[in-house]
Amino acid sequence: MDTKWKNRAAMIVWLILFTYGVSGVFAALVNDREYTKQSYFKTIQFEERVSQLIEYIQAFEVSYQPKEEMKKSITITNEEVEEYRYQYGDLAEQITSIEQQYEENIQNAQDSNDKNIMDIYRNERDTKIKDITKNFESDEYVKEKILKEKEQQIDEYYKDLETHREDYLTYQKVFTYYLKNISTDEIYTNLPSEESQSVDKYINNKTMAFIRSYPMGNHNYLNMWEHQFSLSNDEFITDSNALYEGKISISKDAPKSNYIMGEYYEYQEQRKLFWIFTIGAVIALVVSVLIGKKIRIVNRIASSKWKAYYDRIPFDVALIPFGVTAVISLFLMLDIYDYSMLREMINLFILLILFFGVTVIQGILMYPRLISLFTNKEIWKTLLIAQFVKIIRDAFLNRKVGTQVFIILTLVFLFGVGTILIIIEPLFLLLYVPAFFIVVVPLFFLIVKRTGYFNEIIKNTHALANGHFEPDLKIVGKSVFAKLAEDINRMKQGVKVSQKAQAKSERLKTELITNVSHDLRTPLTSIITYSELLKNPELTEDERSTYLEVIDRKSKRLKVLIDDLFEASKMASGNIELIKVKVDIVQLLQQALAEYNETIQDSTIQFRVINPDQPVYAIVDGQKLWRVFDNLIGNILKYSLENTRAYINVKVEKEHVMITFKNISKYELNDDVDELFDRFKRGDESRNTDGSGLGLAIAKSIIDLHEGALDIDVDGDLFKVTLKLELPNR
């Protein structure tokens, strides 16, 4: 228990020192830079006092004239007369403007039968029109009006000037100055003597706490224009471009009761406190860092039980309280160190500890997540703003639907606002009622109708998901719901087709297993049987030779079946490499037919081959394409009806070569010709022929690898195979 309390006490001490250190250093860098200067006389505040003094000298001494003399010096130019006359337009425009100003008032008085008021307005109007008209008739009349305005400005100027005289006298009690116009040698000073020889007697380092000379160092000749009195007018300034030399100083014996000297002494005290406070803040910051390392403050906060709960808050949401406490802490740091109010400073410091402590804790908890934002892009998806953007993007994924929903919500919102406006101002009812029946009622029925249609779609979709096929949905209009209904109907048809295809696949799979078992077992059974017979020692040599011949033939048959199956599997998986070269298709076909020359001669099938007179070249794998021709010619010989003709035709059509094989089948063919491409599928359903049932499957795989096409057409007993290969660019 004691250790736990010690740790808590150490954390509190760390928080106080760290808050004091950070806030003190921050305030020193931002708020109190004036106190880093060696003297009050180098501060901005003092420069403002000097500028104010020069303004007063310029206003009360340099430019000062008796009010009556200034009024006598007033001049009025023709340009001023014209500017005054046309300041609101020409005569016609000004008269029209005045008439418009009084028209409504006169009409209202006339409507209320108040003749007195009407006469008053008319007299005012006519008087103004008469005055404006006279402005355009007489220059002297305009000059008199301008003169009165300028005299009024002078009166206001001197009135304002007198309000600053007391402040000017206060400055004279603190500042001692001697300034001379370098052009006219006119002197302005508050010294007992205006002689230049006596200036050093009064203004020197022994008697003065501050001396500024013009010109000297950064200060050139003094220009009064740069320190123009803030209430003055350019017209009342004399000799504005003159330059002055001399000195401005503050006596060491200046009265301490004067507020300017009070600022001087206050600065000295504040500067001492500033350095004590700033050095203390730096020490506190260093000590807090050492304590923080010793008690492992960051690890304690990062591993606290609250972190798991805090991490559940989306990062951008967590930024809000962090930003609020950080901003409050910042303002407290800027305002807290008012050295003249210790009690208020202590109260604010306690508040600062609370807000700054919460900010630091949030910062430590958020730091790992902030780093993760730059290393793991997936975290961005968890942000609330990212989720909101995704919601908006998804809402407008179908722009038409998003726009419609947005318009509907906007209309609902506007009519809600309209309801509130009716309560505030019943006059809005005149606009609200027609709009309600024109917009809201039709919109209500539209929403109800679309909702019913949507519910019907949901019902149909639910039935489809459970394997039940409801009647197709009605396609009403071209809305998004109609498109959805159309897609569901199409999906339903796709499910039906898929179910049929699945049933067919299961049937073909069963047939495949049966056919493979039959075709492999037949020769294997013969081999096993004749092998057993060979074990009989009483066999004659002729019988033994016959049995061995059967075993040899069946073994070769079994090998052919296994090789074809292996090759068909390789073809189907695409795990085969083509060696393409430029090959004459006609010549390759002739070679394939030549291989079967004896078989063709011995058969009753008559071959009719039609080839172009010139070679037909294609970029193919000659060996693989020869295998295609071999399989197709072999199928013709195996499955053609006796004493019929077979046709082989090669022709060029645009950018392709077309090779067709046609024969009359001696077996009845199924209408589903696609099944003939399945492995171990034969036209001979009894499977009494020597074929493997892989010929067409292998041939189609080879043509597909060449990016060509192999198509089968069946018309009764007519069996037709068409090969399509791309010709090279000529």
XYZ file of C-alpha atoms in Angstrom:
730
model
C 0.000 0.000 0.000
C 2.842 2.412 0.894
C 4.529 1.749 -2.464
C 1.280 2.443 -4.289
C 0.823 5.787 -2.520
C 4.462 6.688 -3.180
C 3.975 6.021 -6.879
C 0.861 8.188 -6.938
C 2.647 10.976 -5.090
C 5.564 10.750 -7.533
C 3.153 11.005 -10.483
C 1.477 14.077 -8.966
C 4.856 15.732 -8.356
C 5.909 14.884 -11.909
C 2.687 16.363 -13.332
C 3.079 19.613 -11.347
C 6.739 20.040 -12.324
C 6.142 19.088 -15.957
C 3.166 21.470 -16.252
C 5.124 24.302 -14.633
C 8.154 23.606 -16.837
C 6.311 23.414 -20.149
C 3.992 26.365 -19.451
C 6.852 28.497 -18.129
C 9.113 27.866 -21.116
C 6.170 28.377 -23.494
C 5.199 31.676 -21.840
C 8.814 32.848 -21.882
C 9.138 32.137 -25.608
C 5.768 33.523 -26.657
C 4.462 36.024 -24.142
C 7.321 37.755 -22.363
C 10.031 38.520 -24.889
C 10.077 42.182 -23.842
C 11.623 41.146 -20.514
C 14.688 39.698 -22.231
C 15.824 43.208 -23.089
C 18.362 44.897 -20.834
C 16.365 48.052 -20.210
C 12.828 49.369 -20.264
C 14.050 52.059 -22.649
C 14.576 49.379 -25.344
C 11.039 48.017 -25.147
C 8.187 48.554 -27.590
C 6.120 50.096 -24.821
C 8.694 52.842 -24.271
C 9.011 53.458 -28.021
C 5.289 54.116 -28.070
C 5.747 56.672 -25.286
C 8.476 58.462 -27.254
C 6.291 58.471 -30.379
C 3.399 59.883 -28.345
C 5.646 62.657 -27.009
C 6.710 63.609 -30.544
C 3.065 63.649 -31.626
C 2.274 66.060 -28.794
C 5.257 68.287 -29.650
C 4.166 68.343 -33.280
C 0.537 69.152 -32.381
C 0.982 71.609 -29.474
C 4.186 73.367 -30.543
C 5.346 72.800 -34.132
C 1.999 72.978 -35.934
C 0.038 74.892 -33.314
C -1.739 78.117 -34.381
C -4.426 80.133 -32.654
C -7.809 78.922 -33.762
C -8.885 82.269 -35.257
C -5.675 82.552 -37.298
C -6.208 79.077 -38.663
C -9.758 79.988 -39.659
C -8.472 83.129 -41.424
C -6.011 81.007 -43.425
C -8.758 78.817 -44.889
C -8.757 78.762 -48.689
C -11.358 77.293 -51.014
C -10.452 76.288 -54.570
C -12.674 75.968 -57.628
C -11.987 72.238 -57.643
C -13.456 71.971 -54.130
C -16.526 73.892 -55.259
C -17.096 71.557 -58.207
C -16.494 68.457 -56.070
C -18.993 69.672 -53.439
C -21.561 70.577 -56.124
C -21.448 67.196 -57.953
C -20.791 64.890 -54.997
C -24.305 63.349 -55.351
C -24.678 63.684 -59.152
C -25.871 66.452 -61.422
C -28.814 68.779 -60.631
C -31.495 66.573 -62.226
C -30.293 63.429 -60.438
C -30.183 65.162 -57.046
C -33.661 66.655 -57.475
C -35.068 63.254 -58.518
C -33.421 61.617 -55.501
C -34.953 64.165 -53.086
C -38.416 63.764 -54.619
C -38.200 59.986 -54.271
C -37.179 60.322 -50.611
C -40.326 62.319 -49.762
C -42.772 60.668 -52.169
C -43.805 57.803 -49.857
C -44.125 60.047 -46.768
C -46.265 62.569 -48.622
C -48.476 59.791 -50.050
C -48.985 58.254 -46.589
C -49.936 61.652 -45.150
C -52.353 62.203 -48.031
C -53.948 58.769 -47.495
C -54.481 59.569 -43.815
C -55.935 63.020 -44.668
C -53.304 64.722 -42.473
C -52.772 67.973 -44.358
C -50.397 69.490 -41.792
C -47.934 66.596 -42.015
C -48.214 66.603 -45.792
C -47.387 70.330 -45.892
C -44.400 69.810 -43.600
C -42.953 67.125 -45.877
C -43.561 69.218 -48.962
C -41.895 72.280 -47.407
C -38.876 70.177 -46.415
C -38.669 68.749 -49.911
C -38.991 72.132 -51.622
C -36.417 73.694 -49.284
C -33.873 70.994 -50.124
C -34.569 71.284 -53.843
C -34.168 75.063 -53.608
C -30.862 74.627 -51.759
C -29.540 72.135 -54.309
C -30.625 74.362 -57.188
C -28.815 77.329 -55.628
C -25.646 75.199 -55.390
C -25.622 74.993 -59.173
C -26.430 78.710 -59.620
C -23.884 80.414 -57.328
C -20.234 79.581 -56.573
C -20.250 82.002 -53.627
C -23.171 80.142 -52.082
C -21.213 76.864 -52.273
C -18.054 78.510 -50.903
C -19.949 79.781 -47.852
C -21.164 76.240 -47.113
C -17.662 74.761 -47.545
C -16.216 77.532 -45.308
C -18.678 76.673 -42.542
C -17.775 72.991 -42.786
C -14.040 73.735 -42.557
C -14.541 76.071 -39.614
C -16.556 73.365 -37.907
C -13.700 70.885 -38.541
C -11.236 73.351 -36.970
C -13.466 73.766 -33.931
C -13.698 69.972 -33.539
C -9.927 69.643 -34.025
C -9.109 72.128 -31.279
C -11.731 70.592 -29.036
C -10.126 67.184 -29.444
C -6.671 68.692 -29.019
C -7.594 70.232 -25.684
C -8.663 66.827 -24.346
C -5.008 65.735 -24.737
C -3.408 68.792 -23.204
C -3.315 67.336 -19.700
C -1.614 64.211 -21.013
C 0.849 66.419 -22.900
C 1.752 68.247 -19.677
C 2.301 64.876 -17.964
C 4.805 63.914 -20.664
C 6.611 67.218 -20.217
C 7.126 66.452 -16.534
C 8.955 63.212 -17.395
C 10.665 63.953 -20.711
C 13.232 66.634 -21.349
C 13.697 67.547 -25.000
C 15.573 69.948 -27.213
C 14.727 69.837 -30.943
C 15.817 72.240 -33.689
C 14.538 72.556 -37.242
C 17.667 72.141 -39.366
C 16.171 74.327 -42.122
C 14.810 77.270 -40.095
C 16.841 76.848 -36.849
C 13.557 77.119 -34.959
C 13.873 75.464 -31.525
C 11.291 73.466 -29.543
C 12.288 72.623 -25.965
C 11.134 72.474 -22.361
C 14.611 73.380 -21.023
C 15.045 76.615 -19.037
C 17.265 77.954 -21.828
C 17.028 77.591 -25.588
C 20.752 78.145 -26.124
C 22.484 75.117 -27.653
C 25.504 75.570 -25.354
C 23.369 74.864 -22.286
C 21.871 71.609 -23.641
C 24.730 69.421 -22.405
C 24.494 71.152 -19.036
C 20.964 69.846 -18.542
C 21.013 66.664 -20.650
C 23.928 64.389 -19.725
C 24.564 60.899 -18.348
C 24.825 62.135 -14.778
C 21.419 63.740 -14.642
C 19.488 61.610 -17.119
C 18.415 57.949 -16.991
C 17.772 57.940 -20.710
C 19.104 60.039 -23.609
C 18.310 59.752 -27.324
C 20.072 62.002 -29.819
C 19.029 62.899 -33.356
C 20.917 61.952 -35.459
C 22.765 59.091 -33.732
C 23.146 55.353 -34.468
C 19.886 53.905 -35.714
C 18.117 57.265 -35.341
C 18.521 59.755 -38.179
C 17.115 63.262 -38.200
C 13.669 63.384 -36.650
C 10.754 63.736 -39.110
C 7.637 65.053 -37.424
C 5.492 63.802 -40.322
C 6.220 60.221 -39.248
C 4.666 61.019 -35.853
C 1.622 62.946 -36.986
C -0.913 63.561 -34.261
C -3.679 60.983 -34.600
C -6.520 63.547 -34.425
C -5.004 66.070 -36.795
C -5.866 66.832 -40.413
C -3.320 67.299 -43.195
C -4.690 70.778 -43.778
C -3.742 71.843 -40.244
C -0.119 70.587 -40.435
C 2.627 73.076 -41.245
C 6.187 72.427 -42.335
C 5.531 68.654 -42.525
C 8.691 67.778 -44.431
C 11.085 69.500 -42.033
C 13.828 67.497 -40.252
C 14.920 68.065 -36.668
C 18.057 67.455 -34.655
C 18.471 67.428 -30.900
C 17.865 65.222 -27.869
C 15.049 63.562 -25.938
C 15.752 62.359 -22.398
C 14.272 61.286 -19.054
C 15.641 62.699 -15.815
C 16.745 60.454 -12.986
C 14.782 62.766 -10.704
C 11.535 62.349 -12.621
C 8.601 61.933 -10.204
C 7.874 58.287 -9.402
C 4.200 59.123 -9.131
C 4.090 59.797 -12.861
C 2.530 56.807 -14.648
C 5.314 56.755 -17.259
C 7.932 56.338 -14.537
C 5.614 53.829 -12.888
C 5.883 51.723 -16.032
C 9.684 52.008 -15.797
C 9.865 50.745 -12.197
C 7.224 48.060 -12.824
C 9.267 46.789 -15.766
C 12.345 46.437 -13.549
C 10.416 44.305 -11.033
C 8.685 42.249 -13.686
C 11.980 41.565 -15.454
C 13.472 40.118 -12.265
C 10.416 37.928 -11.724
C 10.515 36.864 -15.369
C 14.053 35.525 -15.137
C 13.402 33.842 -11.786
C 10.276 32.225 -13.192
C 11.880 31.217 -16.519
C 14.985 29.673 -14.934
C 12.742 27.887 -12.416
C 10.604 26.551 -15.299
C 13.659 25.180 -17.113
C 14.880 23.473 -13.912
C 11.368 22.084 -13.254
C 11.209 20.732 -16.811
C 14.587 18.977 -16.489
C 13.675 17.523 -13.062
C 10.284 16.344 -14.369
C 11.978 14.533 -17.266
C 14.336 12.768 -14.831
C 11.464 11.806 -12.522
C 9.406 10.650 -15.504
C 12.214 8.325 -16.634
C 12.697 6.970 -13.129
C 9.047 6.118 -12.500
C 8.538 5.210 -16.190
C 5.533 7.492 -16.471
C 4.992 6.862 -20.212
C 4.974 3.069 -19.770
C 2.620 3.329 -16.794
C 0.084 5.373 -18.744
C 0.484 3.331 -21.952
C -0.042 0.039 -20.085
C -2.887 1.213 -17.863
C -6.237 -0.562 -17.860
C -7.837 2.498 -19.440
C -5.880 2.084 -22.682
C -8.032 -0.851 -23.847
C -11.173 1.258 -23.416
C -9.554 4.326 -24.984
C -8.429 2.372 -28.060
C -12.038 1.489 -28.789
C -12.756 5.134 -29.534
C -12.155 5.943 -33.242
C -8.961 7.937 -33.622
C -10.588 10.987 -35.211
C -13.237 11.040 -32.449
C -10.486 10.845 -29.814
C -8.849 13.867 -31.449
C -11.808 16.070 -30.447
C -11.373 15.917 -26.626
C -7.606 15.989 -27.123
C -7.881 19.157 -29.210
C -10.304 20.780 -26.739
C -8.089 20.168 -23.692
C -4.983 21.172 -25.671
C -6.524 24.493 -26.760
C -7.766 25.242 -23.222
C -4.285 24.443 -21.889
C -2.749 26.747 -24.505
C -4.951 29.686 -23.533
C -4.291 29.066 -19.842
C -0.553 29.112 -20.540
C -0.919 32.470 -22.309
C -3.001 34.075 -19.539
C -1.801 32.470 -16.353
C 1.401 34.346 -15.591
C 0.141 37.731 -14.501
C 2.718 38.343 -11.769
C 0.656 41.071 -10.087
C -2.215 38.704 -9.193
C -0.778 35.748 -7.303
C -4.092 34.268 -6.125
C -5.589 34.260 -9.612
C -2.359 32.786 -10.954
C -2.513 29.896 -8.449
C -6.161 29.181 -9.301
C -5.416 29.185 -13.021
C -2.355 26.994 -12.463
C -4.510 24.372 -10.726
C -6.863 24.411 -13.729
C -3.870 24.194 -16.060
C -2.562 21.103 -14.226
C -5.927 19.384 -14.703
C -6.362 20.226 -18.399
C -2.703 19.818 -19.322
C -2.523 16.518 -17.423
C -5.534 15.178 -19.329
C -3.956 16.389 -22.585
C -0.646 14.632 -21.827
C -2.396 11.374 -20.886
C -4.431 11.470 -24.115
C -1.285 12.243 -26.110
C 0.584 9.247 -24.654
C -2.375 6.943 -25.326
C -2.848 8.272 -28.876
C 0.821 8.258 -29.933
C 1.047 4.543 -30.931
C -2.161 4.894 -32.956
C -0.810 8.023 -34.638
C 2.336 6.149 -35.697
C 0.199 3.266 -36.954
C -1.705 5.644 -39.239
C 1.496 6.185 -41.240
C 2.548 2.525 -41.278
C -0.765 0.701 -41.678
C -3.214 2.068 -44.242
C -5.940 -0.289 -43.053
C -6.280 1.774 -39.851
C -7.508 4.712 -41.937
C -10.597 2.651 -42.755
C -11.508 2.529 -39.028
C -11.678 6.328 -38.752
C -15.154 7.712 -38.260
C -14.634 10.274 -41.015
C -13.541 7.478 -43.394
C -16.654 5.486 -42.510
C -18.797 8.584 -43.049
C -17.164 9.232 -46.435
C -17.740 5.572 -47.358
C -21.405 5.882 -46.377
C -21.793 8.976 -48.562
C -19.861 7.339 -51.432
C -21.962 4.170 -51.152
C -25.139 6.276 -51.060
C -24.131 7.811 -54.411
C -22.689 4.591 -55.849
C -25.769 4.663 -58.004
C -25.868 8.399 -58.643
C -29.507 8.375 -59.699
C -30.659 6.644 -56.502
C -28.456 8.816 -54.282
C -29.769 11.985 -55.920
C -33.388 10.894 -55.568
C -32.962 10.057 -51.873
C -31.157 13.361 -51.294
C -33.960 15.321 -52.975
C -36.629 13.470 -50.974
C -34.828 14.114 -47.678
C -34.333 17.767 -48.625
C -38.028 18.177 -49.376
C -38.983 16.509 -46.075
C -36.578 18.826 -44.225
C -37.891 21.940 -45.994
C -41.489 21.071 -45.214
C -40.484 20.441 -41.589
C -38.941 23.917 -41.502
C -42.100 25.202 -43.195
C -44.199 23.773 -40.347
C -42.090 25.693 -37.826
C -42.395 28.895 -39.907
C -46.193 28.539 -39.896
C -46.149 28.495 -36.089
C -43.942 31.608 -36.039
C -45.653 33.454 -38.902
C -49.145 32.163 -39.933
C -48.823 34.060 -43.236
C -46.586 31.250 -44.511
C -49.693 29.024 -44.481
C -50.749 30.578 -47.811
C -47.636 29.163 -49.479
C -47.382 25.985 -47.414
C -50.854 24.501 -48.141
C -50.621 24.567 -51.985
C -47.063 23.240 -51.857
C -48.189 20.495 -49.466
C -50.823 19.166 -51.870
C -48.675 19.641 -54.971
C -45.460 18.096 -53.582
C -45.932 16.269 -50.265
C -49.071 14.249 -51.060
C -47.787 12.879 -54.415
C -44.407 12.241 -52.802
C -46.101 10.303 -49.975
C -48.008 8.054 -52.408
C -44.858 7.544 -54.495
C -42.878 6.431 -51.428
C -45.672 4.068 -50.316
C -45.924 2.572 -53.822
C -42.155 2.104 -54.123
C -42.067 0.574 -50.627
C -44.694 -2.008 -51.640
C -42.747 -2.829 -54.799
C -39.574 -3.158 -52.733
C -41.291 -5.506 -50.267
C -42.438 -7.683 -53.187
C -38.829 -7.851 -54.420
C -37.629 -8.834 -50.920
C -40.275 -11.595 -50.728
C -39.258 -12.983 -54.134
C -35.560 -12.817 -53.245
C -36.148 -14.627 -49.942
C -38.011 -17.414 -51.758
C -35.169 -17.680 -54.295
C -32.600 -17.935 -51.472
C -34.590 -20.856 -50.018
C -34.711 -22.683 -53.369
C -38.294 -21.782 -54.258
C -39.038 -20.288 -57.674
C -41.778 -17.701 -57.483
C -43.271 -16.238 -60.691
C -41.091 -13.583 -62.291
C -41.360 -10.078 -60.872
C -43.162 -7.447 -62.913
C -40.891 -4.839 -64.478
C -42.595 -1.511 -63.746
C -41.012 1.585 -65.281
C -37.288 2.304 -65.433
C -36.589 2.952 -61.756
C -33.798 1.323 -59.781
C -36.369 -1.075 -58.317
C -37.390 -2.121 -61.825
C -33.731 -2.723 -62.660
C -33.348 -4.730 -59.440
C -36.430 -6.820 -60.288
C -35.049 -7.452 -63.770
C -31.697 -8.566 -62.338
C -33.431 -10.912 -59.862
C -35.473 -12.447 -62.697
C -32.266 -12.949 -64.669
C -30.571 -14.382 -61.591
C -33.480 -16.801 -61.143
C -33.063 -18.019 -64.712
C -29.342 -18.359 -64.093
C -30.009 -20.486 -61.008
C -32.291 -22.742 -63.042
C -29.661 -23.107 -65.767
C -27.012 -23.730 -63.113
C -29.109 -26.447 -61.535
C -29.562 -28.116 -64.914
C -25.853 -27.809 -65.627
C -25.066 -29.277 -62.204
C -27.381 -32.210 -62.820
C -25.777 -32.734 -66.218
C -22.314 -32.499 -64.660
C -23.201 -35.144 -62.103
C -24.525 -37.400 -64.861
C -21.434 -36.909 -67.015
C -19.191 -37.497 -64.017
C -20.924 -40.813 -63.383
C -20.626 -41.729 -67.071
C -16.965 -40.694 -67.066
C -16.154 -42.995 -64.165
C -18.127 -45.809 -65.789
C -16.491 -45.304 -69.185
C -12.954 -45.000 -67.776
C -13.493 -48.134 -65.704
C -14.872 -50.036 -68.701
C -12.179 -48.939 -71.178
C -9.310 -49.655 -68.788
C -10.731 -52.842 -67.331
C -11.434 -54.531 -70.703
C -7.808 -54.837 -71.904
C -6.588 -55.352 -68.345
C -8.989 -58.268 -67.879
C -7.726 -59.845 -71.118
C -4.110 -59.468 -70.003
C -4.829 -61.066 -66.601
C -6.851 -63.902 -68.179
C -4.274 -64.825 -70.813
C -1.477 -64.474 -68.284
C -3.200 -67.129 -66.149
C -3.618 -69.351 -69.186
C 0.119 -69.083 -69.945
C 0.841 -70.679 -66.596
C -0.549 -74.001 -67.903
C 2.523 -76.203 -68.731
C 0.567 -78.339 -71.132
C 0.050 -75.503 -73.653
C 1.298 -76.036 -77.140
C 3.680 -73.544 -78.763
C 0.958 -72.306 -81.117
C -1.408 -71.659 -78.221
C 1.352 -69.966 -76.233
C 2.200 -67.712 -79.211
C -1.463 -66.826 -79.689
C -1.891 -65.926 -76.011
C 1.267 -63.779 -76.030
C 0.037 -61.977 -79.135
C -3.267 -61.168 -77.374
C -1.432 -59.938 -74.262
C 0.845 -57.785 -76.416
C -2.099 -56.256 -78.305
C -4.108 -55.573 -75.154
C -1.044 -54.083 -73.420
C -0.505 -51.691 -76.290
C -4.206 -50.849 -76.186
C -3.958 -50.149 -72.445
C -0.862 -48.003 -73.018
C -2.681 -45.965 -75.686
C -5.590 -45.383 -73.303
C -3.306 -44.281 -70.454
C -1.207 -42.047 -72.756
C -4.331 -40.401 -74.181
C -5.747 -39.847 -70.702
C -2.468 -38.316 -69.510
C -2.235 -36.062 -72.574
C -5.882 -34.983 -72.238
C -5.262 -34.020 -68.596
C -2.195 -31.979 -69.573
C -4.137 -30.259 -72.331
C -7.053 -29.392 -70.036
C -4.744 -27.917 -67.374
C -2.794 -25.900 -69.966
C 0.405 -27.437 -68.630
C 1.923 -27.850 -72.077
C 4.307 -25.737 -74.139
C 3.700 -25.062 -77.820
C 6.586 -24.754 -80.264
C 5.077 -22.539 -82.946
C 6.593 -22.227 -86.397
C 5.347 -21.282 -89.835
C 3.596 -24.390 -91.197
C 1.814 -25.127 -94.490
C -1.618 -26.375 -93.350
C -2.320 -28.088 -96.692
C 0.929 -30.028 -96.649
C 0.453 -31.021 -92.967
C -3.021 -32.364 -93.758
C -1.660 -34.343 -96.727
C 0.972 -35.910 -94.439
C -1.707 -36.924 -91.931
C -3.798 -38.500 -94.706
C -0.697 -40.295 -96.013
C -0.260 -41.991 -92.630
C -3.718 -43.512 -93.044
C -3.324 -44.326 -96.755
C -3.394 -48.127 -96.324
C -6.306 -47.966 -93.855
C -8.238 -45.706 -96.192
C -7.603 -48.064 -99.117
C -8.785 -51.069 -97.070
C -11.930 -49.258 -95.820
C -15.173 -48.704 -97.695
C -15.064 -44.942 -96.951
C -14.389 -42.696 -99.931
C -12.436 -39.518 -98.999
C -12.971 -36.315 -100.930
C -10.268 -33.728 -100.127
C -10.554 -30.129 -101.422
C -7.443 -27.942 -100.975
C -6.415 -24.502 -102.288
C -3.922 -24.506 -105.157
C -1.412 -22.412 -103.178
C 0.055 -23.150 -99.728
C -1.814 -21.862 -96.647
C 0.606 -20.868 -93.886
C -0.171 -20.480 -90.185
C 1.968 -20.050 -87.038
C 1.249 -23.294 -85.181
C 2.854 -26.212 -83.384
C 3.046 -28.631 -86.306
C 3.352 -31.769 -84.167
C 0.300 -30.892 -82.027
C -1.801 -29.855 -85.035
C -0.846 -33.093 -86.806
C -2.250 -34.894 -83.739
C -5.559 -33.044 -84.256
C -5.706 -34.125 -87.904
C -4.734 -37.658 -86.889
C -7.525 -37.889 -84.311
C -10.192 -36.505 -86.659
C -9.190 -38.738 -89.599
C -9.075 -41.731 -87.218
C -12.571 -40.909 -85.944
C -13.877 -40.795 -89.539
C -12.458 -44.235 -90.212
C -13.806 -45.667 -86.922
C -17.275 -44.162 -86.785
C -18.304 -43.559 -90.442
C -21.088 -45.579 -91.997
C -19.743 -48.143 -94.474
C -19.813 -47.298 -98.195
C -20.243 -43.540 -97.581
C -18.152 -40.535 -98.434
C -16.075 -38.305 -96.116
C -15.250 -34.701 -97.054
C -12.225 -32.679 -95.962
C -12.101 -29.046 -97.102
C -9.462 -26.337 -96.552
C -10.331 -22.725 -97.425
C -9.218 -19.228 -96.474
C -11.793 -16.735 -95.176
C -10.416 -13.209 -94.573
C -7.834 -13.573 -91.763
C -8.559 -17.223 -90.894
C -8.129 -20.670 -92.383
C -11.178 -22.966 -92.082
C -10.717 -26.786 -92.160
C -13.863 -28.901 -92.183
C -14.254 -32.689 -91.724
C -17.654 -34.205 -92.685
C -18.814 -37.817 -92.582
C -21.947 -39.942 -92.098
C -21.985 -41.574 -88.658
C -22.901 -45.218 -88.371
C -24.068 -44.594 -84.783
C -27.062 -42.545 -83.771
C -25.795 -39.223 -82.393
C -27.152 -37.312 -79.406
C -28.472 -33.815 -80.039
C -26.207 -32.466 -77.304
C -23.015 -32.242 -79.359
C -21.110 -30.542 -76.491
C -21.044 -33.889 -74.675
C -18.854 -35.291 -77.458
C -16.037 -33.074 -76.146
C -16.220 -34.792 -72.760
C -13.511 -37.309 -71.975
C -14.246 -40.950 -72.771
C -17.389 -39.901 -74.617
C -18.001 -41.767 -77.887
C -20.623 -41.909 -80.584
C -20.430 -45.673 -80.023
C -22.417 -45.911 -76.803
C -21.819 -49.714 -76.662
C -18.034 -48.978 -76.608
C -17.237 -51.910 -78.893
C -14.759 -49.893 -80.998
C -11.097 -49.383 -80.195
C -11.352 -45.614 -79.591
C -10.441 -44.086 -76.242
C -13.140 -41.404 -76.317
C -10.434 -38.761 -75.843
C -9.783 -37.810 -79.460
C -12.138 -34.858 -79.704
C -11.311 -33.649 -76.170
C -7.586 -33.638 -77.020
C -8.197 -32.011 -80.400
C -10.292 -29.207 -78.852
C -7.677 -28.583 -76.135
C -4.925 -28.249 -78.772
C -6.975 -25.823 -80.870
C -7.860 -23.781 -77.754
C -4.146 -23.523 -76.912
C -3.643 -22.080 -80.417
C -6.390 -19.499 -79.631
C -8.496 -21.021 -82.400
C -11.925 -22.666 -82.452
C -13.176 -26.246 -82.920
C -16.921 -26.586 -83.506
C -19.129 -29.662 -84.049
C -22.358 -29.688 -86.010
C -24.740 -32.648 -86.160
C -27.567 -32.836 -88.685
C -29.184 -36.204 -88.359
C -26.350 -38.667 -89.107
C -24.183 -35.975 -90.713
C -21.235 -35.254 -88.431
C -19.229 -32.088 -89.160
C -16.099 -30.750 -87.410
C -14.848 -27.227 -88.235
C -11.380 -25.957 -87.289
C -10.675 -22.207 -87.306
C -7.090 -20.923 -87.060
C -5.770 -17.395 -87.379
C -3.503 -16.601 -90.310
C -0.338 -14.554 -89.803
C -0.293 -10.901 -90.926
C 0.534 -10.759 -94.593
